PDB file of C-alpha atoms in Angstrom:
ATOM      1  CA  MET A   2     -40.539 -55.212  19.811  1.00  0.00           C
ATOM      2  CA  ARG A   3     -42.380 -52.225  18.582  1.00  0.00           C
ATOM      3  CA  LYS A   4     -43.507 -52.633  14.998  1.00  0.00           C
ATOM      4  CA  SER A   5     -42.356 -49.331  13.574  1.00  0.00           C
ATOM      5  CA  ILE A   6     -39.895 -46.548  14.275  1.00  0.00           C
ATOM      6  CA  LEU A   7     -40.067 -43.159  12.554  1.00  0.00           C
ATOM      7  CA  LEU A   8     -38.095 -39.990  13.324  1.00  0.00           C
ATOM      8  CA  PHE A   9     -39.737 -36.634  12.876  1.00  0.00           C
ATOM      9  CA  SER A  10     -36.904 -34.078  12.982  1.00  0.00           C
ATOM     10  CA  ALA A  11     -38.795 -31.289  11.227  1.00  0.00           C
ATOM     11  CA  LEU A  12     -42.456 -30.359  10.873  1.00  0.00           C
ATOM     12  CA  LEU A  13     -43.246 -28.260   7.847  1.00  0.00           C
ATOM     13  CA  LEU A  14     -45.680 -25.969   9.609  1.00  0.00           C
ATOM     14  CA  SER A  15     -43.308 -25.273  12.450  1.00  0.00           C
ATOM     15  CA  ALA A  16     -40.310 -24.958  10.197  1.00  0.00           C
ATOM     16  CA  LEU A  17     -42.124 -22.230   8.283  1.00  0.00           C
ATOM     17  CA  ALA A  18     -43.008 -20.492  11.511  1.00  0.00           C
ATOM     18  CA  TYR A  19     -39.662 -20.736  13.282  1.00  0.00           C
ATOM     19  CA  GLY A  20     -37.123 -21.518  10.570  1.00  0.00           C
ATOM     20  CA  GLN A  21     -35.709 -24.579  12.364  1.00  0.00           C
ATOM     21  CA  SER A  22     -36.934 -27.671  14.032  1.00  0.00           C
ATOM     22  CA  ALA A  23     -37.174 -27.374  17.800  1.00  0.00           C
ATOM     23  CA  ILE A  24     -38.022 -31.041  18.371  1.00  0.00           C
ATOM     24  CA  GLN A  25     -37.153 -34.541  17.213  1.00  0.00           C
ATOM     25  CA  ILE A  26     -39.680 -37.258  17.836  1.00  0.00           C
ATOM     26  CA  GLU A  27     -39.342 -41.027  17.736  1.00  0.00           C
ATOM     27  CA  LYS A  28     -42.574 -42.864  17.042  1.00  0.00           C
ATOM     28  CA  GLN A  29     -43.030 -46.538  17.871  1.00  0.00           C
ATOM     29  CA  GLY A  30     -45.791 -49.133  17.911  1.00  0.00           C
ATOM     30  CA  ASN A  31     -49.535 -49.099  17.523  1.00  0.00           C
ATOM     31  CA  GLY A  32     -52.456 -48.327  19.738  1.00  0.00           C
ATOM     32  CA  ASP A  33     -53.542 -45.343  21.823  1.00  0.00           C
ATOM     33  CA  PRO A  34     -50.788 -42.666  21.691  1.00  0.00           C
ATOM     34  CA  ILE A  35     -48.535 -41.630  24.570  1.00  0.00           C
ATOM     35  CA  LEU A  36     -46.313 -38.577  24.229  1.00  0.00           C
ATOM     36  CA  PHE A  37     -43.145 -38.743  26.408  1.00  0.00           C
ATOM     37  CA  LEU A  38     -41.533 -35.409  27.247  1.00  0.00           C
ATOM     38  CA  PRO A  39     -38.099 -35.382  28.993  1.00  0.00           C
ATOM     39  CA  GLY A  40     -36.763 -32.703  31.298  1.00  0.00           C
ATOM     40  CA  PHE A  41     -34.223 -29.974  30.696  1.00  0.00           C
ATOM     41  CA  THR A  42     -30.988 -31.288  29.007  1.00  0.00           C
ATOM     42  CA  SER A  43     -32.402 -34.850  29.083  1.00  0.00           C
ATOM     43  CA  PRO A  44     -32.663 -36.828  25.835  1.00  0.00           C
ATOM     44  CA  GLY A  45     -35.866 -38.610  24.896  1.00  0.00           C
ATOM     45  CA  ALA A  46     -34.006 -41.840  25.685  1.00  0.00           C
ATOM     46  CA  VAL A  47     -34.440 -41.138  29.334  1.00  0.00           C
ATOM     47  CA  TRP A  48     -37.837 -42.774  28.849  1.00  0.00           C
ATOM     48  CA  ASN A  49     -36.630 -45.932  27.101  1.00  0.00           C
ATOM     49  CA  GLU A  50     -36.800 -48.294  30.091  1.00  0.00           C
ATOM     50  CA  THR A  51     -40.191 -46.886  31.056  1.00  0.00           C
ATOM     51  CA  ILE A  52     -41.534 -47.499  27.534  1.00  0.00           C
ATOM     52  CA  GLU A  53     -40.064 -51.037  27.543  1.00  0.00           C
ATOM     53  CA  ASN A  54     -42.059 -51.754  30.738  1.00  0.00           C
ATOM     54  CA  LEU A  55     -45.380 -50.517  29.431  1.00  0.00           C
ATOM     55  CA  PRO A  56     -48.083 -52.815  28.185  1.00  0.00           C
ATOM     56  CA  PRO A  57     -47.474 -53.344  24.415  1.00  0.00           C
ATOM     57  CA  SER A  58     -50.788 -51.891  23.295  1.00  0.00           C
ATOM     58  CA  TYR A  59     -49.687 -48.227  23.023  1.00  0.00           C
ATOM     59  CA  GLN A  60     -48.069 -46.081  20.383  1.00  0.00           C
ATOM     60  CA  THR A  61     -45.267 -44.021  21.898  1.00  0.00           C
ATOM     61  CA  HIS A  62     -43.975 -40.649  20.708  1.00  0.00           C
ATOM     62  CA  THR A  63     -40.667 -39.738  22.424  1.00  0.00           C
ATOM     63  CA  VAL A  64     -39.355 -36.206  22.189  1.00  0.00           C
ATOM     64  CA  SER A  65     -35.878 -34.664  22.278  1.00  0.00           C
ATOM     65  CA  TYR A  66     -35.250 -30.926  22.220  1.00  0.00           C
ATOM     66  CA  ALA A  67     -33.142 -28.712  19.994  1.00  0.00           C
ATOM     67  CA  GLY A  68     -29.732 -27.867  21.515  1.00  0.00           C
ATOM     68  CA  PHE A  69     -29.681 -31.056  23.546  1.00  0.00           C
ATOM     69  CA  ASN A  70     -28.899 -34.695  22.746  1.00  0.00           C
ATOM     70  CA  GLY A  71     -26.676 -33.645  19.817  1.00  0.00           C
ATOM     71  CA  LEU A  72     -29.490 -31.759  18.049  1.00  0.00           C
ATOM     72  CA  GLU A  73     -28.901 -28.416  16.371  1.00  0.00           C
ATOM     73  CA  PRO A  74     -29.796 -25.369  18.511  1.00  0.00           C
ATOM     74  CA  ILE A  75     -32.520 -22.889  17.514  1.00  0.00           C
ATOM     75  CA  GLY A  76     -31.564 -19.749  19.420  1.00  0.00           C
ATOM     76  CA  THR A  77     -33.979 -17.721  21.515  1.00  0.00           C
ATOM     77  CA  PRO A  78     -36.729 -17.840  22.476  1.00  0.00           C
ATOM     78  CA  TRP A  79     -36.263 -21.538  23.001  1.00  0.00           C
ATOM     79  CA  TYR A  80     -39.232 -22.905  25.037  1.00  0.00           C
ATOM     80  CA  ALA A  81     -42.032 -21.283  23.025  1.00  0.00           C
ATOM     81  CA  PRO A  82     -41.079 -22.886  19.647  1.00  0.00           C
ATOM     82  CA  ILE A  83     -40.850 -26.304  21.343  1.00  0.00           C
ATOM     83  CA  LYS A  84     -44.354 -25.949  22.708  1.00  0.00           C
ATOM     84  CA  GLN A  85     -45.756 -24.720  19.415  1.00  0.00           C
ATOM     85  CA  GLN A  86     -44.113 -27.457  17.370  1.00  0.00           C
ATOM     86  CA  LEU A  87     -45.524 -30.053  19.775  1.00  0.00           C
ATOM     87  CA  VAL A  88     -48.980 -28.622  19.168  1.00  0.00           C
ATOM     88  CA  ASP A  89     -48.386 -28.759  15.443  1.00  0.00           C
ATOM     89  CA  TYR A  90     -47.115 -32.353  15.665  1.00  0.00           C
ATOM     90  CA  ILE A  91     -50.153 -33.544  17.620  1.00  0.00           C
ATOM     91  CA  LYS A  92     -52.482 -31.952  15.098  1.00  0.00           C
ATOM     92  CA  LYS A  93     -50.498 -33.149  12.059  1.00  0.00           C
ATOM     93  CA  GLU A  94     -50.437 -36.706  13.349  1.00  0.00           C
ATOM     94  CA  LYS A  95     -54.131 -36.427  14.323  1.00  0.00           C
ATOM     95  CA  LEU A  96     -53.389 -37.912  17.725  1.00  0.00           C
ATOM     96  CA  SER A  97     -56.499 -38.504  19.818  1.00  0.00           C
ATOM     97  CA  ASN A  98     -57.126 -40.195  23.124  1.00  0.00           C
ATOM     98  CA  LEU A  99     -53.625 -38.944  23.869  1.00  0.00           C
ATOM     99  CA  THR A 100     -51.812 -39.419  27.155  1.00  0.00           C
ATOM    100  CA  ILE A 101     -48.929 -37.051  27.865  1.00  0.00           C
ATOM    101  CA  ILE A 102     -46.214 -38.014  30.363  1.00  0.00           C
ATOM    102  CA  GLY A 103     -43.690 -35.295  31.219  1.00  0.00           C
ATOM    103  CA  HIS A 104     -40.706 -35.183  33.571  1.00  0.00           C
ATOM    104  CA  SER A 105     -39.610 -31.868  35.041  1.00  0.00           C
ATOM    105  CA  MET A 106     -39.708 -29.292  32.227  1.00  0.00           C
ATOM    106  CA  GLY A 107     -41.538 -31.942  30.165  1.00  0.00           C
ATOM    107  CA  GLY A 108     -44.280 -31.662  32.775  1.00  0.00           C
ATOM    108  CA  ASN A 109     -44.565 -27.934  32.061  1.00  0.00           C
ATOM    109  CA  LEU A 110     -44.996 -28.634  28.385  1.00  0.00           C
ATOM    110  CA  ALA A 111     -47.517 -31.357  29.200  1.00  0.00           C
ATOM    111  CA  VAL A 112     -49.605 -28.897  31.215  1.00  0.00           C
ATOM    112  CA  GLU A 113     -49.599 -26.406  28.394  1.00  0.00           C
ATOM    113  CA  LEU A 114     -50.544 -29.029  25.784  1.00  0.00           C
ATOM    114  CA  ALA A 115     -53.360 -30.456  27.940  1.00  0.00           C
ATOM    115  CA  ALA A 116     -54.771 -26.973  28.549  1.00  0.00           C
ATOM    116  CA  GLU A 117     -54.699 -26.033  24.882  1.00  0.00           C
ATOM    117  CA  LEU A 118     -55.673 -29.336  23.249  1.00  0.00           C
ATOM    118  CA  LYS A 119     -58.497 -30.248  25.584  1.00  0.00           C
ATOM    119  CA  SER A 120     -60.352 -32.730  23.348  1.00  0.00           C
ATOM    120  CA  GLU A 121     -57.245 -34.557  22.105  1.00  0.00           C
ATOM    121  CA  VAL A 122     -55.657 -35.140  25.552  1.00  0.00           C
ATOM    122  CA  THR A 123     -57.349 -37.661  27.806  1.00  0.00           C
ATOM    123  CA  GLY A 124     -54.470 -38.573  30.140  1.00  0.00           C
ATOM    124  CA  LEU A 125     -51.840 -36.525  31.994  1.00  0.00           C
ATOM    125  CA  ILE A 126     -48.923 -37.747  34.149  1.00  0.00           C
ATOM    126  CA  LEU A 127     -46.471 -35.255  35.615  1.00  0.00           C
ATOM    127  CA  VAL A 128     -43.208 -36.615  37.012  1.00  0.00           C
ATOM    128  CA  ASP A 129     -41.473 -34.375  39.580  1.00  0.00           C
ATOM    129  CA  ALA A 130     -42.578 -31.290  37.682  1.00  0.00           C
ATOM    130  CA  LEU A 131     -43.557 -27.895  39.168  1.00  0.00           C
ATOM    131  CA  PRO A 132     -45.701 -25.315  37.303  1.00  0.00           C
ATOM    132  CA  CYS A 133     -43.537 -22.478  38.686  1.00  0.00           C
ATOM    133  CA  MET A 134     -39.967 -23.476  39.542  1.00  0.00           C
ATOM    134  CA  ARG A 135     -39.073 -19.855  40.107  1.00  0.00           C
ATOM    135  CA  ASP A 136     -41.390 -19.618  43.128  1.00  0.00           C
ATOM    136  CA  LEU A 137     -39.512 -22.427  44.822  1.00  0.00           C
ATOM    137  CA  MET A 138     -35.970 -21.512  43.785  1.00  0.00           C
ATOM    138  CA  MET A 139     -36.235 -17.709  43.704  1.00  0.00           C
ATOM    139  CA  PRO A 140     -39.227 -16.698  45.837  1.00  0.00           C
ATOM    140  CA  ASN A 141     -40.534 -13.139  45.345  1.00  0.00           C
ATOM    141  CA  VAL A 142     -38.486 -12.667  42.155  1.00  0.00           C
ATOM    142  CA  PRO A 143     -40.740 -11.624  39.259  1.00  0.00           C
ATOM    143  CA  ALA A 144     -40.301 -13.122  35.796  1.00  0.00           C
ATOM    144  CA  SER A 145     -39.519  -9.667  34.473  1.00  0.00           C
ATOM    145  CA  ALA A 146     -36.350  -9.592  36.536  1.00  0.00           C
ATOM    146  CA  LEU A 147     -34.910 -12.541  34.571  1.00  0.00           C
ATOM    147  CA  GLN A 148     -33.124 -11.542  31.391  1.00  0.00           C
ATOM    148  CA  TYR A 149     -30.905 -13.385  28.937  1.00  0.00           C
ATOM    149  CA  ASP A 150     -28.197 -10.751  29.348  1.00  0.00           C
ATOM    150  CA  SER A 151     -27.389 -11.050  33.069  1.00  0.00           C
ATOM    151  CA  PRO A 152     -24.218 -11.442  35.148  1.00  0.00           C
ATOM    152  CA  TYR A 153     -25.082 -15.033  36.043  1.00  0.00           C
ATOM    153  CA  ASN A 154     -25.855 -16.032  32.472  1.00  0.00           C
ATOM    154  CA  ASN A 155     -22.691 -14.391  31.155  1.00  0.00           C
ATOM    155  CA  GLN A 156     -20.654 -16.174  33.753  1.00  0.00           C
ATOM    156  CA  MET A 157     -22.157 -19.514  32.702  1.00  0.00           C
ATOM    157  CA  LEU A 158     -21.586 -18.799  29.022  1.00  0.00           C
ATOM    158  CA  ASN A 159     -17.937 -17.948  29.568  1.00  0.00           C
ATOM    159  CA  MET A 160     -17.171 -20.659  32.105  1.00  0.00           C
ATOM    160  CA  PRO A 161     -14.262 -22.903  31.021  1.00  0.00           C
ATOM    161  CA  ASP A 162     -15.215 -26.462  30.176  1.00  0.00           C
ATOM    162  CA  ASP A 163     -13.456 -27.967  33.213  1.00  0.00           C
ATOM    163  CA  LYS A 164     -15.360 -25.673  35.593  1.00  0.00           C
ATOM    164  CA  PHE A 165     -18.620 -26.289  33.786  1.00  0.00           C
ATOM    165  CA  LYS A 166     -18.006 -30.026  34.114  1.00  0.00           C
ATOM    166  CA  GLU A 167     -17.741 -29.614  37.886  1.00  0.00           C
ATOM    167  CA  VAL A 168     -21.034 -27.739  37.903  1.00  0.00           C
ATOM    168  CA  ALA A 169     -22.670 -30.438  35.808  1.00  0.00           C
ATOM    169  CA  PHE A 170     -21.484 -33.257  38.034  1.00  0.00           C
ATOM    170  CA  ASN A 171     -22.565 -31.481  41.230  1.00  0.00           C
ATOM    171  CA  MET A 172     -26.005 -30.844  39.778  1.00  0.00           C
ATOM    172  CA  ALA A 173     -26.332 -34.482  38.675  1.00  0.00           C
ATOM    173  CA  LYS A 174     -25.369 -35.750  42.166  1.00  0.00           C
ATOM    174  CA  ASN A 175     -28.187 -33.671  43.629  1.00  0.00           C
ATOM    175  CA  MET A 176     -30.764 -35.117  41.188  1.00  0.00           C
ATOM    176  CA  THR A 177     -30.383 -38.881  41.687  1.00  0.00           C
ATOM    177  CA  ASN A 178     -29.470 -41.421  44.368  1.00  0.00           C
ATOM    178  CA  THR A 179     -28.272 -43.805  41.658  1.00  0.00           C
ATOM    179  CA  ASP A 180     -24.496 -43.272  41.441  1.00  0.00           C
ATOM    180  CA  SER A 181     -24.157 -45.198  38.200  1.00  0.00           C
ATOM    181  CA  LYS A 182     -26.260 -42.546  36.428  1.00  0.00           C
ATOM    182  CA  ILE A 183     -24.389 -39.457  37.551  1.00  0.00           C
ATOM    183  CA  GLU A 184     -21.769 -39.426  34.812  1.00  0.00           C
ATOM    184  CA  GLU A 185     -24.395 -39.965  32.122  1.00  0.00           C
ATOM    185  CA  MET A 186     -26.537 -37.150  33.432  1.00  0.00           C
ATOM    186  CA  ALA A 187     -23.596 -34.759  33.714  1.00  0.00           C
ATOM    187  CA  ASN A 188     -22.640 -35.561  30.164  1.00  0.00           C
ATOM    188  CA  TRP A 189     -26.062 -34.419  28.932  1.00  0.00           C
ATOM    189  CA  SER A 190     -25.124 -30.926  30.139  1.00  0.00           C
ATOM    190  CA  MET A 191     -21.597 -31.170  28.786  1.00  0.00           C
ATOM    191  CA  ILE A 192     -22.708 -31.979  25.237  1.00  0.00           C
ATOM    192  CA  ALA A 193     -25.539 -29.437  25.286  1.00  0.00           C
ATOM    193  CA  ASP A 194     -25.275 -26.243  23.281  1.00  0.00           C
ATOM    194  CA  ARG A 195     -24.088 -23.800  25.942  1.00  0.00           C
ATOM    195  CA  LYS A 196     -26.387 -20.950  24.866  1.00  0.00           C
ATOM    196  CA  THR A 197     -29.368 -23.321  24.854  1.00  0.00           C
ATOM    197  CA  TYR A 198     -28.397 -24.504  28.325  1.00  0.00           C
ATOM    198  CA  VAL A 199     -28.137 -20.970  29.710  1.00  0.00           C
ATOM    199  CA  TYR A 200     -30.861 -19.120  27.886  1.00  0.00           C
ATOM    200  CA  GLY A 201     -33.240 -22.086  27.824  1.00  0.00           C
ATOM    201  CA  TYR A 202     -33.073 -22.245  31.590  1.00  0.00           C
ATOM    202  CA  THR A 203     -33.966 -18.559  31.758  1.00  0.00           C
ATOM    203  CA  ASP A 204     -37.060 -19.357  29.651  1.00  0.00           C
ATOM    204  CA  LEU A 205     -37.925 -22.125  32.035  1.00  0.00           C
ATOM    205  CA  LEU A 206     -37.559 -19.983  35.189  1.00  0.00           C
ATOM    206  CA  LYS A 207     -39.858 -17.357  33.708  1.00  0.00           C
ATOM    207  CA  LEU A 208     -42.759 -19.823  33.490  1.00  0.00           C
ATOM    208  CA  ASP A 209     -45.687 -19.657  35.879  1.00  0.00           C
ATOM    209  CA  LEU A 210     -48.301 -22.133  34.766  1.00  0.00           C
ATOM    210  CA  ARG A 211     -50.266 -22.151  38.037  1.00  0.00           C
ATOM    211  CA  PRO A 212     -53.131 -20.133  36.510  1.00  0.00           C
ATOM    212  CA  THR A 213     -53.201 -22.527  33.501  1.00  0.00           C
ATOM    213  CA  LEU A 214     -53.920 -25.480  35.767  1.00  0.00           C
ATOM    214  CA  ALA A 215     -57.508 -24.317  36.183  1.00  0.00           C
ATOM    215  CA  ASP A 216     -58.099 -25.012  32.450  1.00  0.00           C
ATOM    216  CA  ILE A 217     -57.292 -28.742  32.875  1.00  0.00           C
ATOM    217  CA  GLU A 218     -60.230 -31.016  33.613  1.00  0.00           C
ATOM    218  CA  ILE A 219     -58.828 -34.498  33.061  1.00  0.00           C
ATOM    219  CA  GLU A 220     -57.675 -36.727  35.907  1.00  0.00           C
ATOM    220  CA  THR A 221     -53.973 -35.914  36.440  1.00  0.00           C
ATOM    221  CA  LEU A 222     -51.427 -38.058  38.168  1.00  0.00           C
ATOM    222  CA  ILE A 223     -48.631 -36.105  39.839  1.00  0.00           C
ATOM    223  CA  LEU A 224     -45.606 -38.232  40.844  1.00  0.00           C
ATOM    224  CA  GLY A 225     -43.046 -36.581  43.076  1.00  0.00           C
ATOM    225  CA  ALA A 226     -39.741 -37.406  44.769  1.00  0.00           C
ATOM    226  CA  THR A 227     -39.495 -37.245  48.563  1.00  0.00           C
ATOM    227  CA  PHE A 228     -36.255 -35.274  48.499  1.00  0.00           C
ATOM    228  CA  PRO A 229     -35.345 -33.428  50.715  1.00  0.00           C
ATOM    229  CA  THR A 230     -38.187 -34.805  52.946  1.00  0.00           C
ATOM    230  CA  ALA A 231     -41.582 -36.323  52.230  1.00  0.00           C
ATOM    231  CA  ASP A 232     -43.410 -33.630  54.261  1.00  0.00           C
ATOM    232  CA  MET A 233     -41.698 -30.775  52.437  1.00  0.00           C
ATOM    233  CA  ALA A 234     -42.281 -32.372  49.040  1.00  0.00           C
ATOM    234  CA  LYS A 235     -45.972 -33.015  49.772  1.00  0.00           C
ATOM    235  CA  GLN A 236     -46.490 -29.436  50.853  1.00  0.00           C
ATOM    236  CA  THR A 237     -44.738 -28.072  47.780  1.00  0.00           C
ATOM    237  CA  PHE A 238     -46.795 -30.143  45.356  1.00  0.00           C
ATOM    238  CA  GLU A 239     -50.049 -29.299  47.138  1.00  0.00           C
ATOM    239  CA  ASN A 240     -49.238 -25.562  47.071  1.00  0.00           C
ATOM    240  CA  GLN A 241     -48.076 -25.547  43.431  1.00  0.00           C
ATOM    241  CA  TYR A 242     -50.982 -27.570  42.113  1.00  0.00           C
ATOM    242  CA  ALA A 243     -53.722 -25.907  44.193  1.00  0.00           C
ATOM    243  CA  ASN A 244     -55.475 -24.707  41.015  1.00  0.00           C
ATOM    244  CA  LEU A 245     -55.661 -28.221  39.571  1.00  0.00           C
ATOM    245  CA  ASN A 246     -58.942 -29.770  40.747  1.00  0.00           C
ATOM    246  CA  ASN A 247     -58.846 -33.338  39.433  1.00  0.00           C
ATOM    247  CA  LYS A 248     -55.510 -34.731  40.679  1.00  0.00           C
ATOM    248  CA  THR A 249     -53.763 -37.449  42.608  1.00  0.00           C
ATOM    249  CA  ILE A 250     -50.346 -36.798  44.204  1.00  0.00           C
ATOM    250  CA  ASN A 251     -48.148 -39.839  44.919  1.00  0.00           C
ATOM    251  CA  LEU A 252     -44.570 -39.655  46.257  1.00  0.00           C
ATOM    252  CA  ALA A 253     -41.744 -42.077  45.577  1.00  0.00           C
ATOM    253  CA  GLU A 254     -39.807 -43.003  48.690  1.00  0.00           C
ATOM    254  CA  ASN A 255     -36.006 -42.646  48.698  1.00  0.00           C
ATOM    255  CA  SER A 256     -35.969 -40.823  45.416  1.00  0.00           C
ATOM    256  CA  ARG A 257     -34.559 -37.608  44.043  1.00  0.00           C
ATOM    257  CA  HIS A 258     -35.576 -35.763  40.902  1.00  0.00           C
ATOM    258  CA  PHE A 259     -34.978 -38.659  38.453  1.00  0.00           C
ATOM    259  CA  ILE A 260     -37.558 -41.077  39.736  1.00  0.00           C
ATOM    260  CA  MET A 261     -37.101 -43.258  36.647  1.00  0.00           C
ATOM    261  CA  PHE A 262     -33.536 -43.971  37.866  1.00  0.00           C
ATOM    262  CA  ASP A 263     -34.106 -44.119  41.673  1.00  0.00           C
ATOM    263  CA  GLN A 264     -37.453 -45.952  41.802  1.00  0.00           C
ATOM    264  CA  PRO A 265     -38.087 -47.357  38.341  1.00  0.00           C
ATOM    265  CA  GLU A 266     -40.410 -50.254  39.291  1.00  0.00           C
ATOM    266  CA  TRP A 267     -42.542 -47.920  41.384  1.00  0.00           C
ATOM    267  CA  LEU A 268     -42.777 -45.522  38.379  1.00  0.00           C
ATOM    268  CA  TYR A 269     -43.701 -48.287  35.936  1.00  0.00           C
ATOM    269  CA  SER A 270     -46.424 -49.453  38.317  1.00  0.00           C
ATOM    270  CA  GLN A 271     -47.846 -45.955  38.820  1.00  0.00           C
ATOM    271  CA  ILE A 272     -48.005 -45.290  35.069  1.00  0.00           C
ATOM    272  CA  THR A 273     -49.469 -48.682  34.209  1.00  0.00           C
ATOM    273  CA  ASP A 274     -52.169 -48.469  36.899  1.00  0.00           C
ATOM    274  CA  TYR A 275     -53.108 -44.977  35.671  1.00  0.00           C
ATOM    275  CA  LEU A 276     -53.375 -46.081  32.074  1.00  0.00           C
ATOM    276  CA  LYS A 277     -55.557 -49.076  33.020  1.00  0.00           C
ATOM    277  CA  LYS A 278     -57.869 -46.838  34.962  1.00  0.00           C
ATOM    278  CA  ASN A 279     -58.005 -43.751  32.701  1.00  0.00           C
ATOM    279  CA  VAL A 280     -57.189 -44.780  29.126  1.00  0.00           C
ATOM    280  CA  GLN A 281     -59.801 -46.883  27.444  1.00  0.00           C
TER     281      GLN A 281
END
């Protein structure tokens, strides 16, 4: 077992800046630090099995976001305070030789942290994350066209719970091949603060971190799912990460977005091999 557990639900610097805590962090163990960042709506606990299958010589810092996982919401903007409070946390804890592992939106945060905190971050693993989701989902739509007050957002905000539950289940089915995880994943959306769910996703779609990739020099491992096809996935990752020079792209066979559910042993092996090679 890990030797120590400590929850950081508020950082003084960030609380002064934003008024509320945007993150909660569980800290465990001793050794070189690894920061685990989940995706949109996901709790930090999505990484629990991965952490349990790591070598024991690392200190893990597992993040959950405001408005999700039963945490109080912070309003808008949502993404920016999360990113800033993560920067503050890393500096406050004086984390060095840091590896950051991010899934989906957590990968976006990981890219921003690695670009800003160059000397502190020595390892970067991105799990089915794209630097510009909008380009894939809404090609040719500029970020300026996405507003909090929009017909789609208002529809989602006012959607009855039973209809929203259908949406959540359908989305979960599209993100994993593991049927036993679908209800759990859908429930993450159901218990989320609805405004955080709607407006936070707007924040996420506005992101375009492709130019930021040029500022990252460390060896980066990009792990992707092969859904809908391996060829399509490979092309998407190569196009989106064209500005990242020092990278390896590996794809998990027979997996959708939640690789930690569909191909867990493969994921553990990829992370462990990377840490052995890149983290001294």
